[in-house]
Coordinates of C-alpha atoms in Angstrom, one line a residue:
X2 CA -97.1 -81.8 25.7
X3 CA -100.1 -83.5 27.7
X4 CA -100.3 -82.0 31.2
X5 CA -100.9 -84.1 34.3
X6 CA -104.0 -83.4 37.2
X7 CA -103.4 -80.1 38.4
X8 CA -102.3 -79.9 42.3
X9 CA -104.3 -79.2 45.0
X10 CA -105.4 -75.6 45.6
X11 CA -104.6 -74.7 49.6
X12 CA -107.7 -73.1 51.9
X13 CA -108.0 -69.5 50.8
X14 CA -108.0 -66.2 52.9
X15 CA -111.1 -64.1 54.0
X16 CA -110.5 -61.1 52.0
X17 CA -111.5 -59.5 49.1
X18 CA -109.2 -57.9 46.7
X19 CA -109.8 -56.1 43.3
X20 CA -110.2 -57.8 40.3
X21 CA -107.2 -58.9 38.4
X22 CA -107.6 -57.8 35.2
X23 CA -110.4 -55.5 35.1
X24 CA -112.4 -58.0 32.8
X25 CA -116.2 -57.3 33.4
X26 CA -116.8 -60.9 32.6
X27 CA -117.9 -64.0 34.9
X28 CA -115.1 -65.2 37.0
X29 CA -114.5 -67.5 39.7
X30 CA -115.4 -65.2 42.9
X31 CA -111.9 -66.6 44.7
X32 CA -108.7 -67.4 43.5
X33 CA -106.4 -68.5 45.8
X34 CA -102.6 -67.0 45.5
X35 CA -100.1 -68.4 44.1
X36 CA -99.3 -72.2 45.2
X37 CA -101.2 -74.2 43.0
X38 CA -99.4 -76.2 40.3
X39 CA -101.4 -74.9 37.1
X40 CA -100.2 -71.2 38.6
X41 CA -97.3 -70.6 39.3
X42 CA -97.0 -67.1 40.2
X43 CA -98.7 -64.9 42.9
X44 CA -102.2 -63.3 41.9
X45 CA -104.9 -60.7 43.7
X46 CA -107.6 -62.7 45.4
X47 CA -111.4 -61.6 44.3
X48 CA -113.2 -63.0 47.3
X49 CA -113.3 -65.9 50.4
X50 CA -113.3 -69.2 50.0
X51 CA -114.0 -71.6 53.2
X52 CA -111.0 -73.0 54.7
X53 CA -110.0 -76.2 54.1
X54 CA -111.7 -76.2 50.7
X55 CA -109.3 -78.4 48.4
X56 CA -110.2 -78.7 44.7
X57 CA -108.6 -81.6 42.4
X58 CA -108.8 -80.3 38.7
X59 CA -107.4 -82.1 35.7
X60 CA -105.6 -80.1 33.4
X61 CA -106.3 -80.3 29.5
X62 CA -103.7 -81.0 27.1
X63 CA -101.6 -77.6 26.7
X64 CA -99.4 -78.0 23.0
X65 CA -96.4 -76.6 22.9
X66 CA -93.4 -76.3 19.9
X67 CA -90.2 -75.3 20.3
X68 CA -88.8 -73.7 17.0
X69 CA -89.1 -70.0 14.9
X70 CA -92.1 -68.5 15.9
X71 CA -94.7 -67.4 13.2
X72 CA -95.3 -63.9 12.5
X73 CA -97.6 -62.5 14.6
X74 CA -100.0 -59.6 13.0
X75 CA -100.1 -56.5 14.9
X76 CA -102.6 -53.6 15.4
X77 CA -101.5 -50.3 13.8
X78 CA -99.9 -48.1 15.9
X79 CA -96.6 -46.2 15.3
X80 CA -93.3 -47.7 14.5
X81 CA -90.7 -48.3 17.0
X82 CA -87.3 -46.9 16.3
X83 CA -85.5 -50.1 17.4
X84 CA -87.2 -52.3 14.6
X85 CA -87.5 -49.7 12.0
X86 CA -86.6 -50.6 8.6
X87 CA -83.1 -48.6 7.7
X88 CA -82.3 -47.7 4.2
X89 CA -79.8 -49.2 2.2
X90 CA -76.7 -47.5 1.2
X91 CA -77.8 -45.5 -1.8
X92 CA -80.7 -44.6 0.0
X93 CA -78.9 -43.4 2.8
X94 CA -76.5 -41.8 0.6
X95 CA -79.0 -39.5 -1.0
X96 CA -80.9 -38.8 2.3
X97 CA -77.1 -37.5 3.6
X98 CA -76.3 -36.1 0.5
X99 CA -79.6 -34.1 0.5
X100 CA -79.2 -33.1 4.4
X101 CA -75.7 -31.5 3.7
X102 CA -76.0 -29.8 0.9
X103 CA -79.6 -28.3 1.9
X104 CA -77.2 -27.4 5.4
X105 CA -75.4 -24.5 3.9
X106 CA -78.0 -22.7 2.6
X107 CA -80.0 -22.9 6.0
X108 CA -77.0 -22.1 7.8
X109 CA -76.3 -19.0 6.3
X110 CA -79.5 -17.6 6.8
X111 CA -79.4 -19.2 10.5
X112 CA -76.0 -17.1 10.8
X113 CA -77.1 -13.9 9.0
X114 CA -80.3 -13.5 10.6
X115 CA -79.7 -14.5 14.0
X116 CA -76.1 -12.3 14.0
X117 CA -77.6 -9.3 12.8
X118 CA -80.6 -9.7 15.5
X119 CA -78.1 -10.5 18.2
X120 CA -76.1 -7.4 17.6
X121 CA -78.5 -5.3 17.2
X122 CA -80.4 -6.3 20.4
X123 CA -77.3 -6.1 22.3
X124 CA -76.3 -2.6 20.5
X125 CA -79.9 -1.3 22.5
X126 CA -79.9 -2.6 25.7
X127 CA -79.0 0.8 27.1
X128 CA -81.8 2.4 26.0
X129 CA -83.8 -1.1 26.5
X130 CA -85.3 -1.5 22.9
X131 CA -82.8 -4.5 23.1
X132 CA -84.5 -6.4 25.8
X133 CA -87.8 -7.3 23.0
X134 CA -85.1 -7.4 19.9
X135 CA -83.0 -10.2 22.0
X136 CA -86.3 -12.1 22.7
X137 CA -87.4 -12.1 19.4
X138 CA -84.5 -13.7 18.1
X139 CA -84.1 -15.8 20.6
X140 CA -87.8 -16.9 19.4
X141 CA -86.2 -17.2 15.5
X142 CA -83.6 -19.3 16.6
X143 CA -86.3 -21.5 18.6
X144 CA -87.9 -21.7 15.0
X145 CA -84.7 -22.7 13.2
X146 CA -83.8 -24.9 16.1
X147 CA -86.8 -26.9 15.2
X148 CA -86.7 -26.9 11.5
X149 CA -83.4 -28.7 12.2
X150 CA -84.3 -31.3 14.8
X151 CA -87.2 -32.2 11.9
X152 CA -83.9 -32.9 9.6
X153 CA -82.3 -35.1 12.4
X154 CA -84.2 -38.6 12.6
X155 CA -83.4 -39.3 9.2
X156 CA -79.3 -39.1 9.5
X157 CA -79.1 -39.8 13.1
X158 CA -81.9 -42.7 12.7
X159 CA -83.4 -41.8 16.4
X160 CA -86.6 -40.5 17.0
X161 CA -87.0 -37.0 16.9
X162 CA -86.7 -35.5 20.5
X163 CA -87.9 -31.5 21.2
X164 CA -87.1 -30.2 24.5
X165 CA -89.4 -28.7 26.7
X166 CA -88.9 -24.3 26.9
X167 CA -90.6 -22.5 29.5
X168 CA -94.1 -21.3 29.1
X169 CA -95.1 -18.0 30.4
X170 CA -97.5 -18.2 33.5
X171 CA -101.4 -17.4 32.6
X172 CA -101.8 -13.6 33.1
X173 CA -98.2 -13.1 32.8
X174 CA -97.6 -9.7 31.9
X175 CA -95.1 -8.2 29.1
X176 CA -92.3 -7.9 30.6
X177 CA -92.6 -11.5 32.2
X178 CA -93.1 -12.9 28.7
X179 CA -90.0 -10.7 27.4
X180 CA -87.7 -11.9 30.2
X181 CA -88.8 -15.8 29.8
X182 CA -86.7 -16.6 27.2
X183 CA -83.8 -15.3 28.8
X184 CA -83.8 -17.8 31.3
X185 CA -84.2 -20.4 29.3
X186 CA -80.8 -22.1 29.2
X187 CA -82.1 -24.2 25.7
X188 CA -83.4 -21.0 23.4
X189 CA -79.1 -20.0 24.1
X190 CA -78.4 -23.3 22.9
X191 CA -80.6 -22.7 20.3
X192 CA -78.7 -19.4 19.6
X193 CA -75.1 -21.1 20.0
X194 CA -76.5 -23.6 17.1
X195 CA -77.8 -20.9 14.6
X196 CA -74.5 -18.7 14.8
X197 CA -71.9 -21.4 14.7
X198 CA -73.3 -24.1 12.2
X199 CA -71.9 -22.4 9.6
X200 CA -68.2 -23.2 10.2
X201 CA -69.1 -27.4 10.3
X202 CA -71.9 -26.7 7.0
X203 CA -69.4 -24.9 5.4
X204 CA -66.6 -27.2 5.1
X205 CA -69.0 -30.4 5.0
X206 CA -70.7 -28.8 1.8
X207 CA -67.2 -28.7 -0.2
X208 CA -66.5 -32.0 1.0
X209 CA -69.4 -33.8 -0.1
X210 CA -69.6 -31.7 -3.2
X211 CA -66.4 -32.1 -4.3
X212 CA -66.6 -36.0 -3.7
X213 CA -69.9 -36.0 -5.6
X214 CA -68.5 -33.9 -8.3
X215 CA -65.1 -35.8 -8.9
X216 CA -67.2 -39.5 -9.0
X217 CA -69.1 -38.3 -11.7
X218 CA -66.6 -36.4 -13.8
X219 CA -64.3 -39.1 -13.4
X220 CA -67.0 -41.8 -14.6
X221 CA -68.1 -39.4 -17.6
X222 CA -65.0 -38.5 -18.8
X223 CA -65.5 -41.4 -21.6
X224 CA -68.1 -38.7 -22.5
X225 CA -66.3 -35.5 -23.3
X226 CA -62.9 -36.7 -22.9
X227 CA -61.9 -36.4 -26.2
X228 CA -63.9 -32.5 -27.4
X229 CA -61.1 -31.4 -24.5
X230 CA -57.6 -29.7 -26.5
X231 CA -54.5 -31.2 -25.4
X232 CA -51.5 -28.9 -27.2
X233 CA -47.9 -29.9 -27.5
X234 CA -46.9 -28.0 -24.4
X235 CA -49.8 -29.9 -22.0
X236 CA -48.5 -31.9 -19.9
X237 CA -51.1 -34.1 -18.1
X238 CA -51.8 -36.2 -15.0
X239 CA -51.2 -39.3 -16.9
X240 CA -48.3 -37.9 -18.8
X241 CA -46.6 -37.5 -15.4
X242 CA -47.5 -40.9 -14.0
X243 CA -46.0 -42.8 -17.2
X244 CA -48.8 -43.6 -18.5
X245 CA -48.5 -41.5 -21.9
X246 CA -50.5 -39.1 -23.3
X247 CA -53.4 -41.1 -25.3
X248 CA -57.0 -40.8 -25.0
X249 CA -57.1 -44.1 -23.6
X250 CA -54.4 -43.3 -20.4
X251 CA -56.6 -40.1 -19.5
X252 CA -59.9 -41.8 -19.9
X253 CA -58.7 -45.1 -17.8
X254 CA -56.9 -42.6 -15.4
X255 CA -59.5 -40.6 -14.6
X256 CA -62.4 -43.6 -14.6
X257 CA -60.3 -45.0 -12.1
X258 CA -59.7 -41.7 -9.9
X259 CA -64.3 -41.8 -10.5
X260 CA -64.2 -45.1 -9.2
X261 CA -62.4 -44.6 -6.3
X262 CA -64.4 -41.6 -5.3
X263 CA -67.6 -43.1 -5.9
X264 CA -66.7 -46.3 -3.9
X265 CA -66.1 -43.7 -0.7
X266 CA -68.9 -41.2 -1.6
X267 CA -71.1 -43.1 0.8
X268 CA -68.4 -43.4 3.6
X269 CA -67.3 -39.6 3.2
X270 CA -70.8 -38.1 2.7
X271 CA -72.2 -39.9 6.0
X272 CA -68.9 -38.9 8.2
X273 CA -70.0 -35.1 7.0
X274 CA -73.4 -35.4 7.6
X275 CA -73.1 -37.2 11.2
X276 CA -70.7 -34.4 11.8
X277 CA -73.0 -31.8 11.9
X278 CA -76.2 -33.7 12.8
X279 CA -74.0 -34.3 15.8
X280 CA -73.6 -30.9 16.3
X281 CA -77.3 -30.2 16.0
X282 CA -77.9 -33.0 18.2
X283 CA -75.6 -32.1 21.5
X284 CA -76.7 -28.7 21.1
X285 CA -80.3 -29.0 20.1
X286 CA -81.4 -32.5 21.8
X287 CA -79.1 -33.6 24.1
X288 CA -80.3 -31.5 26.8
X289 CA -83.8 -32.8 26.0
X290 CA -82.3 -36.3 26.0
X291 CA -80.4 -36.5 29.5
X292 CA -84.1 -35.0 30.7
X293 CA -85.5 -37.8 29.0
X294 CA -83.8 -40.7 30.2
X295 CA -83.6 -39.2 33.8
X296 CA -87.2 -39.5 33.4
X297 CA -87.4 -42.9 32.4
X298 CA -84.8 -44.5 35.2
X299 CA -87.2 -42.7 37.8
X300 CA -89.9 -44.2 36.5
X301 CA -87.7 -47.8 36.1
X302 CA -86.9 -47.2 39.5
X303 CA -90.7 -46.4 40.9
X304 CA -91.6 -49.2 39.0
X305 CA -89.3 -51.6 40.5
X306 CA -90.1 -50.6 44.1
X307 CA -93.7 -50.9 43.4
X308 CA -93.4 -54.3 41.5
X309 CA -90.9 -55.5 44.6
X310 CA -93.6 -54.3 47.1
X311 CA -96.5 -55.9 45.2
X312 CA -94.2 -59.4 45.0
X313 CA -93.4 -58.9 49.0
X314 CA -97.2 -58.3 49.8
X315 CA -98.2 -61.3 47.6
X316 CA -95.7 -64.0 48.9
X317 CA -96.7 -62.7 52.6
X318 CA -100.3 -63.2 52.0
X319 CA -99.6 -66.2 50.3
X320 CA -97.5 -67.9 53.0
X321 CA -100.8 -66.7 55.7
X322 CA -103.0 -68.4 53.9
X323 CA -101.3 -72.0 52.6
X324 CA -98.0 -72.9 54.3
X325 CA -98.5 -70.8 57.9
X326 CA -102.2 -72.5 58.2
X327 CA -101.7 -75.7 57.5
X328 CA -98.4 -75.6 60.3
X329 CA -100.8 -74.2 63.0
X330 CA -103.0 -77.4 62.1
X331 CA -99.8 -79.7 62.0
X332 CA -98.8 -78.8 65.6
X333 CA -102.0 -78.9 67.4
X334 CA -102.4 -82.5 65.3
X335 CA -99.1 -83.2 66.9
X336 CA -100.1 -82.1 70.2
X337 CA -103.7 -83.9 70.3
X338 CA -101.5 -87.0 69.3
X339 CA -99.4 -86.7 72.3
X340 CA -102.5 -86.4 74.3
X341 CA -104.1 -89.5 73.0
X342 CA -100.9 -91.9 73.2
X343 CA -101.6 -93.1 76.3
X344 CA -105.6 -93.2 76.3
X345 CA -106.0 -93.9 72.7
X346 CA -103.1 -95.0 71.0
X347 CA -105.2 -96.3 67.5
X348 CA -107.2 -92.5 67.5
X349 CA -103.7 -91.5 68.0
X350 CA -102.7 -93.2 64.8
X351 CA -105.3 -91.6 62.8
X352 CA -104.1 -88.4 63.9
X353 CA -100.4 -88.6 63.2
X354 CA -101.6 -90.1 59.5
X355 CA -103.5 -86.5 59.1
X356 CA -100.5 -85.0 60.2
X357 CA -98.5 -86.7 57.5
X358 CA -101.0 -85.7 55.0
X359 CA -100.7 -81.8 56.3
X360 CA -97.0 -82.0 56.0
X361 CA -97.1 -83.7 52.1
X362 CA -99.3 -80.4 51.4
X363 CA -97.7 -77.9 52.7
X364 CA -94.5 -79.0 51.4
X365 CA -96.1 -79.6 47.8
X366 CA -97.2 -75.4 48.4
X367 CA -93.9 -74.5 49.6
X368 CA -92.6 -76.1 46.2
X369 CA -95.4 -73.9 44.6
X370 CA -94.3 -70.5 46.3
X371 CA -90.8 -71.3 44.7
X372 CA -92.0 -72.0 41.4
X373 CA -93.8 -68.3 41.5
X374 CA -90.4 -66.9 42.8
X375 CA -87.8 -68.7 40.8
X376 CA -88.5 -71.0 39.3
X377 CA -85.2 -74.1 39.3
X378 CA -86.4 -75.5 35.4
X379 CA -85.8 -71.6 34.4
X380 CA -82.5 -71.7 36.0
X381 CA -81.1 -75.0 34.8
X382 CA -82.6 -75.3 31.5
X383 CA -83.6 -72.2 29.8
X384 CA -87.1 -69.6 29.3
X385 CA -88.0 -72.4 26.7
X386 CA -88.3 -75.3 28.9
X387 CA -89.9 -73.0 31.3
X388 CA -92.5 -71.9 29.7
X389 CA -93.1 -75.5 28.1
X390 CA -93.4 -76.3 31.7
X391 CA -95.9 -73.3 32.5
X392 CA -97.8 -74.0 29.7
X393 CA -98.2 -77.4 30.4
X394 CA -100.1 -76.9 34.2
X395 CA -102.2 -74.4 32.4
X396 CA -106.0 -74.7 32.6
X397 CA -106.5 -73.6 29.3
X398 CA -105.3 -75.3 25.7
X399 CA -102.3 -73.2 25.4
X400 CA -100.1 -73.1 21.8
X401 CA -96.7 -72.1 23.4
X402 CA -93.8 -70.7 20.3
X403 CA -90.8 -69.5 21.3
X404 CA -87.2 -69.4 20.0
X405 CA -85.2 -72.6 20.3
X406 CA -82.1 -70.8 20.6
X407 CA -83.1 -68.8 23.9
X408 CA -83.0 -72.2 25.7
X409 CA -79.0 -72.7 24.1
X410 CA -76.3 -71.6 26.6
X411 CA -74.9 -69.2 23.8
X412 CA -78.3 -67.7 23.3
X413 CA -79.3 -67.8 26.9
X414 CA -80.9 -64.4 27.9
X415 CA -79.8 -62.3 31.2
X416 CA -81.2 -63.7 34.6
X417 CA -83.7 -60.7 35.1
X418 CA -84.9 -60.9 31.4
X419 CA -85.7 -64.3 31.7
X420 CA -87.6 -63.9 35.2
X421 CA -89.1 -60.9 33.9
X422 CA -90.5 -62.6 30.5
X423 CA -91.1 -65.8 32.4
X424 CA -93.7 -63.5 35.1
X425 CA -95.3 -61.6 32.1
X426 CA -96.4 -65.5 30.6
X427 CA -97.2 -66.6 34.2
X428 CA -99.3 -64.2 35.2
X429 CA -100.9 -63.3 31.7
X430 CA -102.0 -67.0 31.9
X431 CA -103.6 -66.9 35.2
X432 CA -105.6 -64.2 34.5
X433 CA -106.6 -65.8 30.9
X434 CA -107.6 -69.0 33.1
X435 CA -109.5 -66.9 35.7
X436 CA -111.1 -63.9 33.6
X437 CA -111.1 -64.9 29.7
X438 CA -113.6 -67.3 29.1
X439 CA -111.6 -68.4 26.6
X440 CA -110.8 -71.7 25.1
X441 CA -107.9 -71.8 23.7
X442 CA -104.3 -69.0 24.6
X443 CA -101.3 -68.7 22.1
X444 CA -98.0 -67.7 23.9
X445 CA -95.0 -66.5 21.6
X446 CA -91.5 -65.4 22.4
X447 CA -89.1 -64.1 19.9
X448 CA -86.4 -62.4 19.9
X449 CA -86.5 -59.4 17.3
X450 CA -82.9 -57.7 16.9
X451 CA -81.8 -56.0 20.5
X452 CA -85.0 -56.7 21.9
X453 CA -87.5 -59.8 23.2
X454 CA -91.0 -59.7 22.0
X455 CA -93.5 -61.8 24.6
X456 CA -96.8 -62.0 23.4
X457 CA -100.0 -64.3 25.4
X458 CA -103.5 -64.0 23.4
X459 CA -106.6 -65.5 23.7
X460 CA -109.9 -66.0 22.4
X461 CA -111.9 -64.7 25.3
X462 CA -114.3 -62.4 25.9
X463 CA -112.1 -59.3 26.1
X464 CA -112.3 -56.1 27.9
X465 CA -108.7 -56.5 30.1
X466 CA -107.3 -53.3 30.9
X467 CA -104.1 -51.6 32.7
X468 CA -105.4 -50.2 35.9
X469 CA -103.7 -49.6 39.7
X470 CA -104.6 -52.2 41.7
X471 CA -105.4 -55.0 39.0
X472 CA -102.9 -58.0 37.8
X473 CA -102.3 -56.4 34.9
X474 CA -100.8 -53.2 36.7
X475 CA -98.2 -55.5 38.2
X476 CA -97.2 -56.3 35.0
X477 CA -96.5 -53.1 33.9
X478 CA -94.9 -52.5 36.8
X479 CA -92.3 -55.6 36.1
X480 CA -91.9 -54.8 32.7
X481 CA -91.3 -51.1 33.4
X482 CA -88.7 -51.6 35.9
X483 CA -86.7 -53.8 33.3
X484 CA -86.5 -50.6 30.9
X485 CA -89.8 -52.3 28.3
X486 CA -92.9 -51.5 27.5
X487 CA -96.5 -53.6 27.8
X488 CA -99.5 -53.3 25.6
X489 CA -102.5 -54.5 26.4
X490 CA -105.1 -55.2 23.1
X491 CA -108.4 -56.4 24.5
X492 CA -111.8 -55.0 22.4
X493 CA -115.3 -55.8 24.5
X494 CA -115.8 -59.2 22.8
X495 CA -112.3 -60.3 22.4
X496 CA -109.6 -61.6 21.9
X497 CA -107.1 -60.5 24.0
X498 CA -103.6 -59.6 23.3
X499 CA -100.7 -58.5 25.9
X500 CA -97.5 -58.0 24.2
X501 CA -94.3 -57.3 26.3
X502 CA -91.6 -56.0 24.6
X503 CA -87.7 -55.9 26.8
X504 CA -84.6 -54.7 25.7
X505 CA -81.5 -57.2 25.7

């Protein structure tokens, strides 16, 4: 896609704002805000620029494809939970299998040890040796409770979540440190867990034994079948079913009962071990996990306040500076016109052509602000088109990849996805055209199971970083608010990576 001429850039504002990106690279020292063509989103200003000022630039040719996106290489870090490999059914099948029958044996020391401590603690509360004896094994049951939530990712496949117990004040003295467990609600959940496991370990260990044990005798009965004695007075399974009493109708009866069992095992063995890794969970986590997520939709929240004051701030400023300008100029053009109509009517012609001219540009910025807000090609036709769009104005080569399917009405993203996403590429570009350096930008956007990867690079000269008050912040912000998370890749040297990844 070639791009035309970018549009003309409107006077800029007297200020001085902090640098976008936090790139300690060259720059241009102003950039106006949002309203000209190659940029369509709003962006911190880095110094004046003299009114009136109006810069015609043409745009190089920015490529763009439409189709699967390559696979982009990644810096290590840890694995995400919502794009972790899962194991197939046999390995899952032995990791439940394992987790069950490894259950009982935990559980009845869980129950033996923590009962006996429990009794005993409460047996000496009147002569208050069972104040320390309670904390103490409210302290083993904190230590079984985390053996268990080490068991849980695995069967559960969900990272592994450890709630947060109170922590005794520096200079606390003994009796403060004895009484602190008490009060925390968690180390009796803890307790609860450790007593009462036993029940659900108890009867999902028969299950899952007696499953495993009846798939393989049935299977192997080919195998020792016939060393078993069968007198006259034996009357067998098979015998009762009409299916005689040959070697042949127990062996195929009981290869089929195998069968069956072993076709379930996987189906059986992961209903018992969800059963009591939910157990473990509710009791052991899901305190930890409603804290959790309260935590994150204040954040989501704080985020979207500040990213909706940022946006408010930005349009304001850049409404002062282009549009509110340039109608000040258009009435007092008007007015001077008026004035001259009846001394001067050619000088008065001249004027009204200027005010023409003001009007053209300060409807052409007006069409800019609404490209920055929302945008009417990602409404009608899809992020794809969008972006092709975006990329397209941009001031540097850009190779845009994204899914052809997220432009299709069936695959068509939610509204705020697609604003957020289309805001993360906007403004990741402006930055690369102001702060990089660089020559040529890569923008992909895939979508990778429940979630929508955006990635912008560049082969700049690096050093971009998060921080209040720069561009990049305000991404975060957006990002944030829509429940994802951003990271920023940028060694001193380059190149520059800022990967966005939002949940569908």
């Amino acid at each position: 896609m070639t791009a035309g001429p970018a549009a003309e850039s409107p006077p800029g504002r007297p200020d001085a704002t902090p640098d976008a990106t936090g790139r300690p690279g060259p720059g241009r020292a102003d950039a106006a805000p949002t309203r000209a063509a190659p940029e369509p989103t709003g962006r911190a200003t880095n110094g004046p620029e003299p009114a009136g000022r109006t810069t015609t630039e043409p745009a190089p040719a920015g490529r763009t494809t439409t189709g699967p996106a390559p696979t982009v290489p990644e810096p290590a870090g840890p694995e995400e939970p919502a794009t972790r490999r899962r194991p197939g059914i046999v390995g899952q099948l032995l990791v439940d299998s394992g987790y069950v029958l490894l259950s009982l044996p935990l559980a009845i020391a869980s129950f033996v040890v923590l009962i006996v401590g429990f009794a005993l603690g409460v047996g000496l509360l009147p002569i208050v040796l069972g104040l320390p004896v309670l904390t103490g094994t409210l302290y083993v049951a904190r230590g079984l409770a985390d053996i268990e939530r080490l068991r849980l990712p695995p069967v559960l496949r969900r990272p592994r979540i450890r709630p947060r117990y109170l922590v005794p004040e520096p200079g606390a003295g003994a009796w403060r440190r004895i009484f602190l467990p008490m009060r925390d609600a968690q180390s009796w959940l803890d307790l609860t867990h450790g007593i009462f496991r036993l029940v659900v370990a108890l009867v999902t260990f028969v299950i899952t034994l007696t499953w495993w044990a009846t798939a393989l005798a049935g299977l192997l009965s080919v195998t020792y079948e016939w060393a078993i004695p069968h007198g006259p007075e034996n009357v067998g399974l098979p015998e009762l079913l009409g299916l005689g009493d040959s070697l042949a109708a127990r062996i195929g009866l009981n290869t089929a009962i195998g069968l069956f069992f072993l076709l379930t095992l996987p189906l059986v063995v992961r209903g018992c071990a969800l059963a009591e890794a939910s157990l473990g969970r509710a009791l052991l986590t899901g305190v930890a996990e409603m804290r959790n997520r309260i935590t994150v939709l204040e954040e989501q929240k704080r985020a979207a306040v500040s990213a909706e004051a940022i946006a408010l701030r930005r349009l304001e400023r850049d409404i002062h500076d282009g549009p509110q300008q340039r109608l000040v100029r258009l009435a007092m053009d008007l007015s001077r016109a008026r004035q001259q109509l009846a001394t001067d009517p050619e000088a008065a012609g001249q004027t009204l052509d200027e005010a023409v001219g003001q009007t053209r540009e300060t409807l052409a910025e007006l069409r800019a602000l609404s490209r920055g807000i929302a945008p009417p090609i990602l409404v009608d036709r899809g992020l794809p088109s969008a972006l092709a769009a975006l990329a397209g104005r941009g001031i540097v080569p850009t190779e845009l990849r994204v899914d052809g399917d997220l432009g299709d009405p069936a695959g068509r993203l939610d509204p705020a996805t697609e604003n957020t996403a289309y805001f993360v590429v906007a403004e990741a570009l402006t930055n690369v055209a102001k702060h990089s350096g660089a020559d040529t930008c890569q923008v992909t956007v895939t979508r990778q199971g429940r979630r929508l990867r955006v990635s912008v690079g560049d082969d700049g000269q690096g050093g971009a970083h998060v921080a209040k008050g720069h561009g990049l912040a305000g991404i975060a912000d957006r990002v944030r608010a829509a429940g994802g998370q951003l990271a920023v890749t940028s060694p001193a040297g380059g190149p520059t990576e800022v990967r966005a990844d939002l949940p569908l």
